[in-house]
Amino acid sequence: MDIVLKGGTVVTARDSYGADVGIQDGRVAEIGQDLQGRETLDASGKYVLPGAVDPHTHLELEFMDTVSCDDFYTGTVAAAFGGTTTIIDYAEQTKGGTLRQAVETWRSRADSKVAIDYGLHVSITDAREDVLAEMEEMISAGISSFKCYLAYPERLRDDELLRVFSRAKEIGGLVNVHCENGWLVDYMTARLLEEGKTEPRWHPRSRPAAFEAEATQRAVTLASIADAPLHIVHLTCVGALDAARRARDADQPVLVETCPQYLLLDVDRYDEPGFNGAKYVISPPLREAENLEALWRGIAAGDVDSIGTDHCPFNLVGQKDVGRNDFTRIPNGMPGIETRVPLLYHEGVNKGRFSLNRFVELVASNPARIFGLYPQKGTVAVGSDADLVIWDPSKEKPLTVENLHMNVDYSPYEGITVSGYPELVLARGRIIVRDDEFLGQRGGGRFLERKQFSRY
Ligand SMILES: [Zn+2]
């Protein structure tokens, strides 16, 4: 063996057991007792977890007249510090452009910078006939999932979304949908501005939970008409969860993602003094407290499949502050790529909300399965990529901006200290993080061709 991780507890979505993990040529070659290797890494008293998979990121995204401030290097380095070794970013089609152009643009930004492996979804913002035809070519290129918006100027009409679902059904694609009713958001926003309500605290009032619940039900209905699978991204509220649950109870293939910010931060954050509420201007917005508890219950009950980040950071100074006098100009998005896994461990496992195995399933195995990367990614098994984390369950870390590596000027989680953090992170058998040191390479990650969606 090239490397042996010795004496740890291996944790997968299925079970936990004491074993050594042997790595050869970047893959897990053997799991067993008393393995020998040229290099030995001590994992005693620690967990050996699969590197986590973040299925929802927006690195160097041009959005609302600016660009998200983590690029494919800084963002993937930060991800690695937090135990994430694979991301799936969203390539965005421009109006009038093709899906191929979107993917070429994203690969030209990412390939030379990524420190970890990555895949791409592609967003369909202009559902022309030739674009629907092009979807099949995307699947052949390993981009097996699409995204459609029901909000933002990029949104599709219902008939367009139905056509995307029908096409996805034909060719074996999975459609991710951003579920908020954009027409109602525009109407409500205009009303608030007319009334002179321009501070960040009006952002959540411009897009209430009911707008998301309605759009979620509509996406579920359209997917059902097309008999196509649906992946709901960043679900935040009771009404949307109920719509998804009803469909799942009827055996409709509806998958649900939520994000740590919707589990841990509530709508009161927008009332922080001064302009600080802008830190949390994201869409969908943070919700009233009862939704947070419902999401935790949904996770425990199996109604939520995966946890992504929707990582899309903008600096408070120089980016968010263009909206100081108008919340509609604040770029929507917040950081999270580095903190997802420790937050889920701390708030989920340490607080007894779910098991260690369920934790691994939510942050690694399920995102890998849903997006066609399993078992290459998302588990610890012979033949899988040696993307591994030695996890120290007793390591404490305050999630302050100084302690984190994301290229953004604030942490949404100031004041929270987590217990449980990566000690060592390996990507395809190479150590890329040791405690507070990055040992990987710019451009050391690879583009991943993903398989087609299949129910699991
Ligand atoms: Zn997003």
Short mmCIF file of C-alpha atoms and ligand atoms in Angstrom, two decimals:
data_model
loop_
_atom_site.label_atom_id
_atom_site.label_comp_id
_atom_site.label_asym_id
_atom_site.label_seq_id
_atom_site.Cartn_x
_atom_site.Cartn_y
_atom_site.Cartn_z
CA MET A 1 0.00 0.00 0.00
CA ASP A 2 1.10 3.58 -0.59
CA ILE A 3 -0.64 4.83 2.55
CA VAL A 4 -2.46 3.15 5.44
CA LEU A 5 -4.88 5.01 7.72
CA LYS A 6 -4.44 3.04 10.89
CA GLY A 7 -6.67 2.30 13.85
CA GLY A 8 -9.61 4.56 13.05
CA THR A 9 -13.35 3.93 13.01
CA VAL A 10 -14.56 3.77 9.41
CA VAL A 11 -17.96 5.40 9.02
CA THR A 12 -20.22 5.04 5.99
CA ALA A 13 -23.92 5.72 5.48
CA ARG A 14 -24.51 2.10 6.40
CA ASP A 15 -22.22 1.26 9.32
CA SER A 16 -19.28 2.09 11.58
CA TYR A 17 -16.44 -0.33 12.38
CA GLY A 18 -12.82 -0.36 13.42
CA ALA A 19 -10.44 -1.02 10.50
CA ASP A 20 -7.32 0.15 8.71
CA VAL A 21 -7.82 1.67 5.26
CA GLY A 22 -5.15 0.98 2.64
CA ILE A 23 -4.65 3.29 -0.32
CA GLN A 24 -2.93 2.47 -3.57
CA ASP A 25 -2.78 4.59 -6.74
CA GLY A 26 -5.30 7.07 -5.38
CA ARG A 27 -7.98 4.52 -4.54
CA VAL A 28 -9.01 2.54 -1.51
CA ALA A 29 -7.35 -0.82 -2.15
CA GLU A 30 -8.09 -2.70 1.05
CA ILE A 31 -10.02 -2.31 4.29
CA GLY A 32 -9.00 -4.67 7.08
CA GLN A 33 -6.79 -5.32 10.07
CA ASP A 34 -3.02 -4.84 10.39
CA LEU A 35 -2.47 -3.39 6.92
CA GLN A 36 1.05 -2.27 6.06
CA GLY A 37 2.02 0.67 3.89
CA ARG A 38 4.97 2.86 2.96
CA GLU A 39 3.35 5.67 4.91
CA THR A 40 1.14 5.27 7.98
CA LEU A 41 -1.31 7.87 9.20
CA ASP A 42 -2.58 7.42 12.73
CA ALA A 43 -6.37 7.54 12.92
CA SER A 44 -6.79 6.02 16.37
CA GLY A 45 -9.55 7.67 18.35
CA LYS A 46 -10.75 9.32 15.13
CA TYR A 47 -13.33 8.63 12.45
CA VAL A 48 -12.41 7.83 8.87
CA LEU A 49 -15.14 9.42 6.76
CA PRO A 50 -15.64 9.63 3.02
CA GLY A 51 -14.74 13.08 1.70
CA ALA A 52 -17.96 15.05 1.59
CA VAL A 53 -19.75 16.04 -1.63
CA ASP A 54 -21.27 19.51 -1.93
CA PRO A 55 -23.86 19.29 -4.70
CA HIS A 56 -24.65 23.02 -4.87
CA THR A 57 -22.03 25.74 -5.31
CA HIS A 58 -21.65 28.98 -7.29
CA LEU A 59 -17.96 29.85 -7.60
CA GLU A 60 -16.98 32.97 -9.56
CA LEU A 61 -20.58 33.42 -10.63
CA GLU A 62 -21.50 36.63 -12.45
CA PHE A 63 -24.68 37.68 -10.73
CA MET A 64 -26.49 40.98 -10.06
CA ASP A 65 -23.71 43.07 -11.69
CA THR A 66 -20.90 41.49 -9.66
CA VAL A 67 -19.04 38.17 -9.28
CA SER A 68 -19.22 35.81 -6.28
CA CYS A 69 -15.95 36.35 -4.45
CA ASP A 70 -14.63 32.79 -4.13
CA ASP A 71 -13.07 31.55 -7.34
CA PHE A 72 -12.51 27.89 -8.20
CA TYR A 73 -9.23 27.94 -6.27
CA THR A 74 -10.14 29.77 -3.06
CA GLY A 75 -13.54 28.08 -2.94
CA THR A 76 -12.24 24.54 -3.35
CA VAL A 77 -9.41 25.12 -0.86
CA ALA A 78 -11.98 26.33 1.68
CA ALA A 79 -14.15 23.31 0.88
CA ALA A 80 -11.22 21.00 1.58
CA PHE A 81 -10.54 22.60 4.98
CA GLY A 82 -14.12 21.75 5.90
CA GLY A 83 -13.89 18.11 4.76
CA THR A 84 -15.45 18.46 1.31
CA THR A 85 -13.50 16.81 -1.52
CA THR A 86 -16.01 17.09 -4.36
CA ILE A 87 -18.26 19.92 -5.45
CA ILE A 88 -20.86 20.21 -8.18
CA ASP A 89 -21.09 23.78 -9.45
CA TYR A 90 -23.78 25.33 -11.63
CA ALA A 91 -22.81 26.40 -15.16
CA GLU A 92 -25.31 29.04 -16.26
CA GLN A 93 -26.64 29.34 -19.79
CA THR A 94 -26.88 32.93 -21.01
CA LYS A 95 -29.97 34.07 -22.92
CA GLY A 96 -29.31 33.39 -26.58
CA GLY A 97 -26.37 31.13 -25.69
CA THR A 98 -26.10 27.36 -25.71
CA LEU A 99 -25.54 24.83 -22.94
CA ARG A 100 -22.23 23.87 -24.54
CA GLN A 101 -21.01 27.47 -24.28
CA ALA A 102 -21.98 27.58 -20.61
CA VAL A 103 -20.02 24.43 -19.88
CA GLU A 104 -17.00 25.64 -21.88
CA THR A 105 -17.01 28.91 -19.92
CA TRP A 106 -17.18 27.10 -16.58
CA ARG A 107 -14.49 24.59 -17.48
CA SER A 108 -12.18 27.36 -18.66
CA ARG A 109 -12.57 29.01 -15.24
CA ALA A 110 -12.38 25.84 -13.18
CA ASP A 111 -10.02 23.27 -14.69
CA SER A 112 -6.78 25.12 -13.96
CA LYS A 113 -7.85 26.23 -10.48
CA VAL A 114 -9.79 23.48 -8.68
CA ALA A 115 -7.98 21.95 -5.71
CA ILE A 116 -10.52 19.10 -5.49
CA ASP A 117 -12.56 17.15 -8.03
CA TYR A 118 -15.65 18.80 -9.40
CA GLY A 119 -18.66 18.21 -11.59
CA LEU A 120 -21.12 20.56 -13.25
CA HIS A 121 -24.86 20.94 -13.51
CA VAL A 122 -26.07 23.18 -16.33
CA SER A 123 -28.87 25.72 -15.89
CA ILE A 124 -31.39 26.18 -18.68
CA THR A 125 -32.45 29.82 -18.78
CA ASP A 126 -33.52 29.95 -22.42
CA ALA A 127 -35.49 26.80 -23.24
CA ARG A 128 -35.34 27.05 -27.03
CA GLU A 129 -35.94 24.04 -29.25
CA ASP A 130 -32.22 23.69 -30.04
CA VAL A 131 -31.39 23.87 -26.34
CA LEU A 132 -33.81 21.08 -25.49
CA ALA A 133 -32.13 19.03 -28.21
CA GLU A 134 -28.74 19.85 -26.76
CA MET A 135 -29.61 18.37 -23.36
CA GLU A 136 -28.73 14.89 -24.61
CA GLU A 137 -25.23 15.99 -25.55
CA MET A 138 -24.78 17.30 -22.00
CA ILE A 139 -25.56 13.87 -20.59
CA SER A 140 -22.97 12.30 -22.89
CA ALA A 141 -20.46 14.85 -21.58
CA GLY A 142 -21.10 13.76 -17.98
CA ILE A 143 -23.40 16.61 -17.07
CA SER A 144 -26.44 14.61 -16.12
CA SER A 145 -28.43 17.23 -14.23
CA PHE A 146 -30.05 20.50 -15.26
CA LYS A 147 -31.40 23.43 -13.33
CA CYS A 148 -34.42 25.57 -13.94
CA TYR A 149 -35.47 28.68 -12.08
CA LEU A 150 -39.00 29.69 -11.21
CA ALA A 151 -37.67 32.99 -9.84
CA TYR A 152 -35.17 35.61 -11.10
CA PRO A 153 -35.18 37.04 -14.63
CA GLU A 154 -33.78 33.66 -15.76
CA ARG A 155 -37.03 31.90 -14.81
CA LEU A 156 -38.92 29.61 -17.15
CA ARG A 157 -42.65 29.63 -17.80
CA ASP A 158 -44.64 26.58 -16.68
CA ASP A 159 -44.94 25.23 -20.23
CA GLU A 160 -41.18 25.62 -20.70
CA LEU A 161 -40.44 23.79 -17.47
CA LEU A 162 -42.83 21.04 -18.50
CA ARG A 163 -40.94 20.64 -21.78
CA VAL A 164 -37.62 20.44 -19.92
CA PHE A 165 -39.04 17.73 -17.65
CA SER A 166 -40.38 15.80 -20.65
CA ARG A 167 -37.05 16.00 -22.41
CA ALA A 168 -35.20 14.97 -19.23
CA LYS A 169 -37.51 11.98 -18.96
CA GLU A 170 -36.64 10.91 -22.54
CA ILE A 171 -32.90 11.11 -22.09
CA GLY A 172 -32.45 10.18 -18.42
CA GLY A 173 -31.63 13.59 -16.97
CA LEU A 174 -32.44 14.98 -13.54
CA VAL A 175 -33.93 18.46 -13.23
CA ASN A 176 -33.10 20.66 -10.24
CA VAL A 177 -35.61 23.41 -9.62
CA HIS A 178 -35.29 26.68 -7.72
CA CYS A 179 -38.82 26.95 -6.38
CA GLU A 180 -40.07 30.48 -5.71
CA ASN A 181 -42.82 32.26 -7.63
CA GLY A 182 -40.83 35.01 -9.38
CA TRP A 183 -43.90 36.91 -10.65
CA LEU A 184 -45.20 37.28 -7.11
CA VAL A 185 -41.73 38.24 -5.85
CA ASP A 186 -41.58 41.03 -8.46
CA TYR A 187 -45.03 42.26 -7.48
CA MET A 188 -44.33 42.20 -3.74
CA THR A 189 -40.93 43.86 -4.21
CA ALA A 190 -42.44 46.72 -6.21
CA ARG A 191 -45.05 47.28 -3.49
CA LEU A 192 -42.44 47.39 -0.71
CA LEU A 193 -40.26 49.85 -2.62
CA GLU A 194 -43.28 52.10 -3.30
CA GLU A 195 -43.87 52.18 0.45
CA GLY A 196 -40.25 53.24 0.98
CA LYS A 197 -39.28 49.89 2.58
CA THR A 198 -35.71 49.56 1.37
CA GLU A 199 -33.69 48.01 4.26
CA PRO A 200 -32.40 44.40 4.19
CA ARG A 201 -35.18 43.37 6.58
CA TRP A 202 -37.70 43.73 3.75
CA HIS A 203 -35.93 41.15 1.60
CA PRO A 204 -37.65 38.15 3.29
CA ARG A 205 -41.00 40.02 3.18
CA SER A 206 -40.61 40.33 -0.60
CA ARG A 207 -40.47 36.52 -1.00
CA PRO A 208 -42.47 34.83 1.79
CA ALA A 209 -42.65 31.08 2.41
CA ALA A 210 -46.00 30.80 0.65
CA PHE A 211 -44.33 31.83 -2.63
CA GLU A 212 -41.91 28.94 -2.24
CA ALA A 213 -44.58 26.43 -1.19
CA GLU A 214 -46.70 27.33 -4.22
CA ALA A 215 -43.78 27.06 -6.65
CA THR A 216 -42.68 23.77 -5.11
CA GLN A 217 -46.14 22.28 -5.54
CA ARG A 218 -46.17 23.53 -9.13
CA ALA A 219 -42.79 21.93 -9.88
CA VAL A 220 -44.00 18.67 -8.30
CA THR A 221 -47.15 18.77 -10.46
CA LEU A 222 -45.26 19.48 -13.69
CA ALA A 223 -42.72 16.74 -12.97
CA SER A 224 -45.57 14.34 -12.29
CA ILE A 225 -47.27 15.23 -15.61
CA ALA A 226 -44.00 14.47 -17.42
CA ASP A 227 -43.34 11.43 -15.22
CA ALA A 228 -39.83 12.81 -14.63
CA PRO A 229 -37.70 12.88 -11.49
CA LEU A 230 -37.43 16.23 -9.68
CA HIS A 231 -34.71 17.50 -7.37
CA ILE A 232 -35.82 20.46 -5.26
CA VAL A 233 -32.83 22.61 -4.33
CA HIS A 234 -32.48 24.62 -1.13
CA LEU A 235 -35.90 23.83 0.32
CA THR A 236 -36.60 26.06 3.32
CA CYS A 237 -40.16 25.87 4.62
CA VAL A 238 -42.96 23.69 5.97
CA GLY A 239 -45.27 24.22 3.00
CA ALA A 240 -42.63 23.17 0.48
CA LEU A 241 -41.63 20.18 2.59
CA ASP A 242 -45.29 19.11 2.78
CA ALA A 243 -45.62 19.31 -1.02
CA ALA A 244 -42.52 17.16 -1.46
CA ARG A 245 -43.61 14.68 1.18
CA ARG A 246 -47.05 14.18 -0.38
CA ALA A 247 -45.41 13.41 -3.71
CA ARG A 248 -42.93 11.02 -2.12
CA ASP A 249 -45.72 9.25 -0.27
CA ALA A 250 -47.32 8.69 -3.69
CA ASP A 251 -44.00 7.20 -4.88
CA GLN A 252 -43.19 10.12 -7.16
CA PRO A 253 -39.40 10.51 -7.54
CA VAL A 254 -38.98 13.85 -5.76
CA LEU A 255 -35.66 14.56 -4.05
CA VAL A 256 -35.08 17.26 -1.47
CA GLU A 257 -31.99 19.30 -0.65
CA THR A 258 -31.72 21.84 2.14
CA CYS A 259 -28.76 23.89 3.42
CA PRO A 260 -27.28 24.62 6.86
CA GLN A 261 -28.33 28.27 6.82
CA TYR A 262 -32.00 27.24 6.63
CA LEU A 263 -31.51 24.92 9.60
CA LEU A 264 -29.52 27.25 11.83
CA LEU A 265 -30.38 30.88 11.09
CA ASP A 266 -33.84 32.41 11.19
CA VAL A 267 -35.55 35.52 9.90
CA ASP A 268 -34.57 37.57 12.98
CA ARG A 269 -31.07 37.84 11.48
CA TYR A 270 -32.35 40.49 9.10
CA ASP A 271 -32.93 42.75 12.11
CA GLU A 272 -29.24 42.85 13.05
CA PRO A 273 -28.11 46.46 13.56
CA GLY A 274 -27.05 48.75 10.74
CA PHE A 275 -26.65 47.06 7.39
CA ASN A 276 -25.65 43.68 8.87
CA GLY A 277 -28.91 42.07 7.77
CA ALA A 278 -27.42 42.15 4.24
CA LYS A 279 -25.15 39.23 5.22
CA TYR A 280 -28.20 37.00 5.05
CA VAL A 281 -29.75 38.34 1.87
CA ILE A 282 -30.12 35.05 0.02
CA SER A 283 -32.94 33.48 -1.99
CA PRO A 284 -34.98 31.81 -0.73
CA PRO A 285 -34.52 33.91 2.43
CA LEU A 286 -34.10 32.75 6.02
CA ARG A 287 -37.45 31.76 7.49
CA GLU A 288 -39.52 31.99 10.68
CA ALA A 289 -38.34 29.64 13.44
CA GLU A 290 -41.07 26.99 13.04
CA ASN A 291 -39.64 26.11 9.62
CA LEU A 292 -36.22 25.35 11.06
CA GLU A 293 -37.65 22.79 13.47
CA ALA A 294 -39.74 21.25 10.68
CA LEU A 295 -36.63 20.85 8.52
CA TRP A 296 -34.71 19.13 11.32
CA ARG A 297 -37.66 16.79 11.84
CA GLY A 298 -37.82 16.21 8.09
CA ILE A 299 -34.16 15.25 8.04
CA ALA A 300 -34.61 12.80 10.91
CA ALA A 301 -37.72 11.33 9.26
CA GLY A 302 -35.97 10.81 5.90
CA ASP A 303 -37.93 13.49 4.02
CA VAL A 304 -34.72 15.34 3.13
CA ASP A 305 -32.11 13.58 0.99
CA SER A 306 -29.07 15.80 1.08
CA ILE A 307 -27.48 18.95 2.43
CA GLY A 308 -25.85 21.36 -0.03
CA THR A 309 -24.56 24.86 0.59
CA ASP A 310 -25.68 27.15 -2.24
CA HIS A 311 -22.27 28.72 -1.52
CA CYS A 312 -22.34 32.08 -3.33
CA PRO A 313 -20.41 34.61 -1.24
CA PHE A 314 -20.32 38.37 -1.66
CA ASN A 315 -18.32 40.74 0.54
CA LEU A 316 -20.30 42.99 2.81
CA VAL A 317 -17.93 45.85 1.94
CA GLY A 318 -17.69 46.53 -1.77
CA GLN A 319 -20.39 44.10 -2.93
CA LYS A 320 -23.41 43.73 -0.64
CA ASP A 321 -23.21 47.43 0.25
CA VAL A 322 -24.28 48.60 -3.21
CA GLY A 323 -27.75 47.84 -1.85
CA ARG A 324 -27.43 50.04 1.20
CA ASN A 325 -30.43 52.10 0.12
CA ASP A 326 -32.27 49.40 -1.81
CA PHE A 327 -32.39 45.75 -0.71
CA THR A 328 -33.19 44.63 -4.25
CA ARG A 329 -29.65 45.61 -5.30
CA ILE A 330 -27.90 43.50 -2.63
CA PRO A 331 -26.34 40.51 -4.40
CA ASN A 332 -28.15 37.40 -3.18
CA GLY A 333 -25.93 34.76 -1.62
CA MET A 334 -23.76 33.79 1.32
CA PRO A 335 -20.72 31.65 2.15
CA GLY A 336 -20.98 28.07 3.41
CA ILE A 337 -18.70 25.73 1.45
CA GLU A 338 -16.27 25.35 4.38
CA THR A 339 -18.72 25.14 7.29
CA ARG A 340 -21.40 22.72 6.00
CA VAL A 341 -19.90 19.47 7.25
CA PRO A 342 -18.75 20.64 10.72
CA LEU A 343 -22.10 22.40 11.31
CA LEU A 344 -24.09 19.31 10.36
CA TYR A 345 -21.92 17.13 12.56
CA HIS A 346 -22.13 19.48 15.52
CA GLU A 347 -25.81 20.35 15.27
CA GLY A 348 -26.93 16.93 14.07
CA VAL A 349 -24.73 14.25 15.60
CA ASN A 350 -23.53 16.01 18.77
CA LYS A 351 -27.03 17.24 19.56
CA GLY A 352 -28.58 13.80 19.01
CA ARG A 353 -30.79 14.80 16.08
CA PHE A 354 -29.50 11.94 13.88
CA SER A 355 -26.82 9.26 13.77
CA LEU A 356 -23.26 9.45 12.54
CA ASN A 357 -24.24 7.24 9.60
CA ARG A 358 -27.13 9.50 8.65
CA PHE A 359 -24.71 12.44 8.80
CA VAL A 360 -22.41 10.73 6.28
CA GLU A 361 -25.42 9.93 4.10
CA LEU A 362 -26.59 13.57 4.07
CA VAL A 363 -23.25 15.26 3.33
CA ALA A 364 -21.53 12.62 1.20
CA SER A 365 -23.30 9.44 0.10
CA ASN A 366 -26.66 10.81 -0.99
CA PRO A 367 -25.31 13.76 -2.99
CA ALA A 368 -22.96 11.29 -4.72
CA ARG A 369 -25.79 8.85 -5.45
CA ILE A 370 -28.28 11.45 -6.64
CA PHE A 371 -25.77 13.01 -9.02
CA GLY A 372 -24.20 9.88 -10.46
CA LEU A 373 -20.86 9.83 -8.63
CA TYR A 374 -21.42 6.85 -6.35
CA PRO A 375 -19.48 4.73 -5.37
CA GLN A 376 -16.45 6.54 -6.85
CA LYS A 377 -17.29 9.32 -4.40
CA GLY A 378 -19.35 9.45 -1.22
CA THR A 379 -18.31 6.27 0.57
CA VAL A 380 -15.36 4.36 1.97
CA ALA A 381 -15.15 1.13 -0.04
CA VAL A 382 -12.58 -0.89 -1.94
CA GLY A 383 -12.28 0.65 -5.41
CA SER A 384 -13.60 4.07 -4.40
CA ASP A 385 -11.44 7.15 -4.82
CA ALA A 386 -9.32 7.66 -1.70
CA ASP A 387 -11.10 10.91 -0.83
CA LEU A 388 -10.98 10.48 2.92
CA VAL A 389 -11.23 12.59 6.03
CA ILE A 390 -9.69 11.77 9.37
CA TRP A 391 -12.27 13.41 11.59
CA ASP A 392 -11.40 14.43 15.11
CA PRO A 393 -14.67 14.35 17.07
CA SER A 394 -13.22 16.39 19.91
CA LYS A 395 -11.52 19.15 17.92
CA GLU A 396 -13.19 22.48 18.65
CA LYS A 397 -13.33 25.39 16.24
CA PRO A 398 -15.04 28.77 16.61
CA LEU A 399 -16.47 29.59 13.17
CA THR A 400 -15.13 33.14 13.09
CA VAL A 401 -14.06 34.85 9.89
CA GLU A 402 -10.39 34.65 10.99
CA ASN A 403 -10.60 30.86 11.40
CA LEU A 404 -12.08 30.24 7.97
CA HIS A 405 -10.54 30.25 4.49
CA MET A 406 -13.38 31.42 2.30
CA ASN A 407 -12.47 34.61 0.42
CA VAL A 408 -15.19 36.74 1.99
CA ASP A 409 -15.20 39.40 4.71
CA TYR A 410 -17.68 37.85 7.15
CA SER A 411 -18.79 34.58 8.70
CA PRO A 412 -22.53 34.03 9.12
CA TYR A 413 -21.71 31.74 12.04
CA GLU A 414 -19.74 34.08 14.34
CA GLY A 415 -20.46 33.01 17.90
CA ILE A 416 -20.83 29.31 17.06
CA THR A 417 -18.07 26.92 18.19
CA VAL A 418 -18.35 23.44 16.73
CA SER A 419 -16.95 20.24 18.20
CA GLY A 420 -15.71 17.86 15.54
CA TYR A 421 -13.49 18.95 12.65
CA PRO A 422 -11.22 17.43 9.99
CA GLU A 423 -7.69 16.71 11.12
CA LEU A 424 -6.49 15.38 7.78
CA VAL A 425 -8.10 15.45 4.34
CA LEU A 426 -6.99 13.26 1.44
CA ALA A 427 -8.06 13.66 -2.17
CA ARG A 428 -7.40 10.66 -4.44
CA GLY A 429 -4.82 9.44 -1.93
CA ARG A 430 -2.93 12.71 -1.48
CA ILE A 431 -2.97 14.71 1.73
CA ILE A 432 -4.42 18.10 0.85
CA VAL A 433 -5.19 19.43 4.34
CA ARG A 434 -3.40 18.80 7.60
CA ASP A 435 -5.01 20.78 10.43
CA ASP A 436 -4.61 24.43 9.43
CA GLU A 437 -2.32 23.86 6.49
CA PHE A 438 -3.28 23.43 2.83
CA LEU A 439 -0.98 20.94 1.09
CA GLY A 440 -2.88 20.45 -2.16
CA GLN A 441 -2.39 22.01 -5.56
CA ARG A 442 -4.04 24.65 -7.62
CA GLY A 443 -5.51 22.66 -10.53
CA GLY A 444 -4.99 19.38 -8.64
CA GLY A 445 -8.69 18.48 -8.97
CA ARG A 446 -10.30 16.88 -12.01
CA PHE A 447 -13.53 17.33 -13.89
CA LEU A 448 -15.88 14.44 -13.11
CA GLU A 449 -18.11 12.92 -15.77
CA ARG A 450 -21.23 11.94 -13.90
CA LYS A 451 -23.54 9.01 -14.61
CA GLN A 452 -27.24 9.37 -15.29
CA PHE A 453 -29.74 9.56 -12.47
CA SER A 454 -31.20 6.33 -11.20
CA ARG A 455 -33.52 5.89 -8.25
CA TYR A 456 -31.88 4.60 -5.15
ZN ZN B 1 -27.99 28.12 -5.95
#
